[in-house]
Amino acid sequence: MSPANDEATEVLEDRSVASLLERGRTLSTPLLKQAVARLAAPMDAVAAYHFGWIDADGRPAHGDGGKAVRPALALLSAEAAGAAPEVGVPGAVAVELVHNFSLLHDDLMDGDEQRRHRDTVWKVHGPAQAILVGDALFALANEVLLELGTVEGARALRRLTVAARKLIDGQAQDISYEHRDRVTVEECLEMEGNKTGALLACAVSVGAVLGGADDTVADALEDYGHHLGLAFQAVDDLLGIWGEPATTGKQTWSDLRQRKKSLPVVAALAAGGEASEELARLLAADAEETENGDLDEAEFAHRAALIEKAGGREWTSEEARRQHATAIEALHRVDMPEQVRRNLVALADFVVVREK
Amino acid sequence: MSPANDEATEVLEDRSVASLLERGRTLSTPLLKQAVARLAAPMDAVAAYHFGWIDADGRPAHGDGGKAVRPALALLSAEAAGAAPEVGVPGAVAVELVHNFSLLHDDLMDGDEQRRHRDTVWKVHGPAQAILVGDALFALANEVLLELGTVEGARALRRLTVAARKLIDGQAQDISYEHRDRVTVEECLEMEGNKTGALLACAVSVGAVLGGADDTVADALEDYGHHLGLAFQAVDDLLGIWGEPATTGKQTWSDLRQRKKSLPVVAALAAGGEASEELARLLAADAEETENGDLDEAEFAHRAALIEKAGGREWTSEEARRQHATAIEALHRVDMPEQVRRNLVALADFVVVREK
């Protein structure tokens, strides 16, 4: 470790996860709002609604803007490279913009009507606005990093672009899996690595790259972020079936309604045995119908119980723990201030125990 | 002009517009195909269909991939900066990718069923693929320029990103205008500057930037491109009403079917007089209906005749000529090899006389 890094560590401290998330939100929101304010009307208002800054009638709101795990990671990423957390801010904002671009488009493609306890953008403002504002957020992510006018900004954007493409690949796989009878556990993990792992990985490298870290360090950080993303998604898949709607902001049995071939489902189908076979028969019959909308609560609950009985719930919990352990392992291969490492471990711990 | 530029001009030649377009296509298509081939299935095939390389059943095709004005401009742009045309190729490809990203999304938002004599992507492969593949082409544009790993690549991408955002702004304006009774000629020109001018402008600067031109030269070239784009769009607006479907590849009265507030329409509405007022009454009544689909050919023909009678057609032709003249004027403010200037003039001439 260089003396400069040692010096930087002096101002670092162990923080609670809540304060790490809060710091990420507080430091990145002004630049995020500045970027969104550049959009022409009505796209600026549509984006502000999506981020929870205004309600559907345009009145100021303090809506749930998401957990903000990615901004927190981007600032820690800068600190991991011995830079000030502020150095990671444009990276945090660019990653958030790409994340929200994908949410806007995915909610439309998936027909999701609720996100963060509110109606989704396509539902309130129509499909065209969901497409346009998603496109605009993607373009703004480029702007934020390129306006730095530095080699590091361009390097960071190159990584972000790779992540964005994986995100798109993952969504394409997700959609195609919904129309297939069988998806292997490996296919599901690959899809989730693309859909969630890639952008979390980028969040963990982007600050370091902006802080001047070389590709070896950035790659190692991305390794942590990739497995953290898979742990994150495994928990998301559990919440997508057994999550508390009041807490998650989604409908009950959300992923079952959408016929998502998420980890608990594919693990249950792969397990074999009585419950697994009954589940397979039911899902095959559901697939004959155009919509899952006419299934009642009890029918969804029955499917969820079969998934649990076949071991899909337990396997997915185990998988979250496995990915969490691999992420922590990757973290120990990178040379960084110890406080930063402890904060990254704390965030990883949080990701696997969260309830929304 | 520097000696290096003088040397470069020796290999330049006056070319016919057909050979300029052909050169743009020939030099850029291999890299474009390489980029598209990176997409995961089925997006690679959907993109290949969109570009006309395969038909809806996946068989090789030699479909109409568009006029390829932008790639031709990007190569001339490199030559304008004294570089070899090949230097402009990544710029040509990135601009084409952004152009086609916007076509995929716009066709879906506008409900356009036909493009380049074929069914549009959303019609053949569904809305989700149109969104996803559009997103992926946008990301690929970034990749192509960032992979150069040069300062010039990042500078070029910054300009392209600005253009992409204007493109999105323009589409947002276009959509909002369809739901308004009155749109001023100025608003329409602003929208067309965003929707068509910005990316044509970028095509004319991107090669020069990659060839090392400074911002002053790039801005002057963009000035030419912006006005060329407005001339281009004025002609497009004429073709959108009076174009020959067999030549344009679109439906008859295409823009009237979509209630586009294109230049001939807004100019006719602004003109006043009997035909203008009858047109206003008819369009207001049409707007009460959900769709224009139940109007028959004679009714569209009547609206078109009123637009012409009110002077909308003639005004738009004049506007194309005015923008053409302003473009040529801008061109003469940039120091460049004379052959390149003549070729850029020839392309501008082509744009205002084309029939598709």
PDB file of N, CA and C in Angstrom, chain A residues 256-291:
ATOM      1  N   LEU A 256     -44.363 -15.298  -9.303  1.00  0.00           N
ATOM      2  CA  LEU A 256     -45.213 -16.389  -9.789  1.00  0.00           C
ATOM      3  C   LEU A 256     -46.263 -15.848 -10.753  1.00  0.00           C
ATOM      4  N   ARG A 257     -46.788 -14.672 -10.439  1.00  0.00           N
ATOM      5  CA  ARG A 257     -47.749 -14.041 -11.346  1.00  0.00           C
ATOM      6  C   ARG A 257     -47.139 -13.851 -12.733  1.00  0.00           C
ATOM      7  N   GLN A 258     -45.844 -13.525 -12.733  1.00  0.00           N
ATOM      8  CA  GLN A 258     -45.177 -13.272 -14.017  1.00  0.00           C
ATOM      9  C   GLN A 258     -44.531 -14.499 -14.611  1.00  0.00           C
ATOM     10  N   ARG A 259     -44.741 -15.642 -13.964  1.00  0.00           N
ATOM     11  CA  ARG A 259     -44.167 -16.910 -14.452  1.00  0.00           C
ATOM     12  C   ARG A 259     -42.661 -16.842 -14.557  1.00  0.00           C
ATOM     13  N   LYS A 260     -42.035 -16.075 -13.678  1.00  0.00           N
ATOM     14  CA  LYS A 260     -40.581 -15.986 -13.722  1.00  0.00           C
ATOM     15  C   LYS A 260     -39.981 -17.336 -13.375  1.00  0.00           C
ATOM     16  N   LYS A 261     -38.999 -17.737 -14.207  1.00  0.00           N
ATOM     17  CA  LYS A 261     -38.251 -18.956 -13.886  1.00  0.00           C
ATOM     18  C   LYS A 261     -37.097 -18.537 -12.972  1.00  0.00           C
ATOM     19  N   SER A 262     -37.465 -18.139 -11.760  1.00  0.00           N
ATOM     20  CA  SER A 262     -36.447 -17.669 -10.819  1.00  0.00           C
ATOM     21  C   SER A 262     -35.806 -18.862 -10.125  1.00  0.00           C
ATOM     22  N   LEU A 263     -34.762 -18.613  -9.351  1.00  0.00           N
ATOM     23  CA  LEU A 263     -33.994 -19.700  -8.744  1.00  0.00           C
ATOM     24  C   LEU A 263     -34.839 -20.688  -7.937  1.00  0.00           C
ATOM     25  N   PRO A 264     -35.726 -20.229  -7.039  1.00  0.00           N
ATOM     26  CA  PRO A 264     -36.496 -21.217  -6.270  1.00  0.00           C
ATOM     27  C   PRO A 264     -37.307 -22.141  -7.182  1.00  0.00           C
ATOM     28  N   VAL A 265     -37.829 -21.568  -8.263  1.00  0.00           N
ATOM     29  CA  VAL A 265     -38.655 -22.371  -9.180  1.00  0.00           C
ATOM     30  C   VAL A 265     -37.800 -23.400  -9.919  1.00  0.00           C
ATOM     31  N   VAL A 266     -36.707 -22.940 -10.514  1.00  0.00           N
ATOM     32  CA  VAL A 266     -35.896 -23.891 -11.301  1.00  0.00           C
ATOM     33  C   VAL A 266     -35.238 -24.925 -10.395  1.00  0.00           C
ATOM     34  N   ALA A 267     -34.851 -24.511  -9.178  1.00  0.00           N
ATOM     35  CA  ALA A 267     -34.257 -25.475  -8.248  1.00  0.00           C
ATOM     36  C   ALA A 267     -35.293 -26.518  -7.843  1.00  0.00           C
ATOM     37  N   ALA A 268     -36.530 -26.067  -7.610  1.00  0.00           N
ATOM     38  CA  ALA A 268     -37.603 -26.993  -7.237  1.00  0.00           C
ATOM     39  C   ALA A 268     -37.907 -27.957  -8.385  1.00  0.00           C
ATOM     40  N   LEU A 269     -37.944 -27.436  -9.594  1.00  0.00           N
ATOM     41  CA  LEU A 269     -38.228 -28.289 -10.752  1.00  0.00           C
ATOM     42  C   LEU A 269     -37.105 -29.288 -10.986  1.00  0.00           C
ATOM     43  N   ALA A 270     -35.866 -28.886 -10.675  1.00  0.00           N
ATOM     44  CA  ALA A 270     -34.720 -29.778 -10.899  1.00  0.00           C
ATOM     45  C   ALA A 270     -34.614 -30.841  -9.817  1.00  0.00           C
ATOM     46  N   ALA A 271     -35.293 -30.628  -8.676  1.00  0.00           N
ATOM     47  CA  ALA A 271     -35.085 -31.494  -7.514  1.00  0.00           C
ATOM     48  C   ALA A 271     -35.658 -32.898  -7.697  1.00  0.00           C
ATOM     49  N   GLY A 272     -36.705 -33.025  -8.509  1.00  0.00           N
ATOM     50  CA  GLY A 272     -37.374 -34.318  -8.622  1.00  0.00           C
ATOM     51  C   GLY A 272     -38.221 -34.592  -7.382  1.00  0.00           C
ATOM     52  N   GLY A 273     -38.937 -35.712  -7.404  1.00  0.00           N
ATOM     53  CA  GLY A 273     -39.798 -36.057  -6.265  1.00  0.00           C
ATOM     54  C   GLY A 273     -41.224 -35.576  -6.498  1.00  0.00           C
ATOM     55  N   GLU A 274     -42.079 -35.915  -5.552  1.00  0.00           N
ATOM     56  CA  GLU A 274     -43.522 -35.715  -5.715  1.00  0.00           C
ATOM     57  C   GLU A 274     -43.922 -34.239  -5.894  1.00  0.00           C
ATOM     58  N   ALA A 275     -43.446 -33.398  -4.946  1.00  0.00           N
ATOM     59  CA  ALA A 275     -43.805 -31.974  -4.995  1.00  0.00           C
ATOM     60  C   ALA A 275     -43.291 -31.338  -6.282  1.00  0.00           C
ATOM     61  N   SER A 276     -42.076 -31.683  -6.655  1.00  0.00           N
ATOM     62  CA  SER A 276     -41.458 -31.163  -7.872  1.00  0.00           C
ATOM     63  C   SER A 276     -42.293 -31.513  -9.099  1.00  0.00           C
ATOM     64  N   GLU A 277     -42.765 -32.762  -9.124  1.00  0.00           N
ATOM     65  CA  GLU A 277     -43.543 -33.211 -10.288  1.00  0.00           C
ATOM     66  C   GLU A 277     -44.914 -32.549 -10.349  1.00  0.00           C
ATOM     67  N   GLU A 278     -45.530 -32.383  -9.184  1.00  0.00           N
ATOM     68  CA  GLU A 278     -46.834 -31.713  -9.172  1.00  0.00           C
ATOM     69  C   GLU A 278     -46.667 -30.257  -9.622  1.00  0.00           C
ATOM     70  N   LEU A 279     -45.594 -29.627  -9.123  1.00  0.00           N
ATOM     71  CA  LEU A 279     -45.304 -28.244  -9.534  1.00  0.00           C
ATOM     72  C   LEU A 279     -45.133 -28.147 -11.046  1.00  0.00           C
ATOM     73  N   ALA A 280     -44.375 -29.086 -11.602  1.00  0.00           N
ATOM     74  CA  ALA A 280     -44.122 -29.081 -13.049  1.00  0.00           C
ATOM     75  C   ALA A 280     -45.436 -29.182 -13.821  1.00  0.00           C
ATOM     76  N   ARG A 281     -46.324 -30.072 -13.353  1.00  0.00           N
ATOM     77  CA  ARG A 281     -47.619 -30.245 -14.029  1.00  0.00           C
ATOM     78  C   ARG A 281     -48.436 -28.957 -13.964  1.00  0.00           C
ATOM     79  N   LEU A 282     -48.475 -28.342 -12.768  1.00  0.00           N
ATOM     80  CA  LEU A 282     -49.265 -27.123 -12.602  1.00  0.00           C
ATOM     81  C   LEU A 282     -48.725 -25.983 -13.482  1.00  0.00           C
ATOM     82  N   LEU A 283     -47.396 -25.811 -13.461  1.00  0.00           N
ATOM     83  CA  LEU A 283     -46.810 -24.713 -14.246  1.00  0.00           C
ATOM     84  C   LEU A 283     -47.010 -24.938 -15.746  1.00  0.00           C
ATOM     85  N   ALA A 284     -46.945 -26.211 -16.168  1.00  0.00           N
ATOM     86  CA  ALA A 284     -47.170 -26.515 -17.580  1.00  0.00           C
ATOM     87  C   ALA A 284     -48.609 -26.178 -17.966  1.00  0.00           C
ATOM     88  N   ALA A 285     -49.547 -26.476 -17.057  1.00  0.00           N
ATOM     89  CA  ALA A 285     -50.953 -26.163 -17.328  1.00  0.00           C
ATOM     90  C   ALA A 285     -51.158 -24.641 -17.343  1.00  0.00           C
ATOM     91  N   ASP A 286     -50.520 -23.933 -16.386  1.00  0.00           N
ATOM     92  CA  ASP A 286     -50.617 -22.460 -16.363  1.00  0.00           C
ATOM     93  C   ASP A 286     -50.125 -21.874 -17.679  1.00  0.00           C
ATOM     94  N   ALA A 287     -49.067 -22.479 -18.216  1.00  0.00           N
ATOM     95  CA  ALA A 287     -48.436 -21.941 -19.425  1.00  0.00           C
ATOM     96  C   ALA A 287     -49.359 -22.021 -20.632  1.00  0.00           C
ATOM     97  N   GLU A 288     -50.367 -22.904 -20.544  1.00  0.00           N
ATOM     98  CA  GLU A 288     -51.340 -23.009 -21.636  1.00  0.00           C
ATOM     99  C   GLU A 288     -52.250 -21.776 -21.679  1.00  0.00           C
ATOM    100  N   GLU A 289     -52.427 -21.157 -20.524  1.00  0.00           N
ATOM    101  CA  GLU A 289     -53.288 -19.976 -20.434  1.00  0.00           C
ATOM    102  C   GLU A 289     -52.507 -18.736 -20.881  1.00  0.00           C
ATOM    103  N   THR A 290     -53.248 -17.728 -21.381  1.00  0.00           N
ATOM    104  CA  THR A 290     -52.588 -16.489 -21.815  1.00  0.00           C
ATOM    105  C   THR A 290     -52.049 -15.710 -20.620  1.00  0.00           C
ATOM    106  N   GLU A 291     -52.820 -15.687 -19.539  1.00  0.00           N
ATOM    107  CA  GLU A 291     -52.442 -14.883 -18.378  1.00  0.00           C
ATOM    108  C   GLU A 291     -52.541 -15.706 -17.104  1.00  0.00           C
TER     109      GLU A 291
END
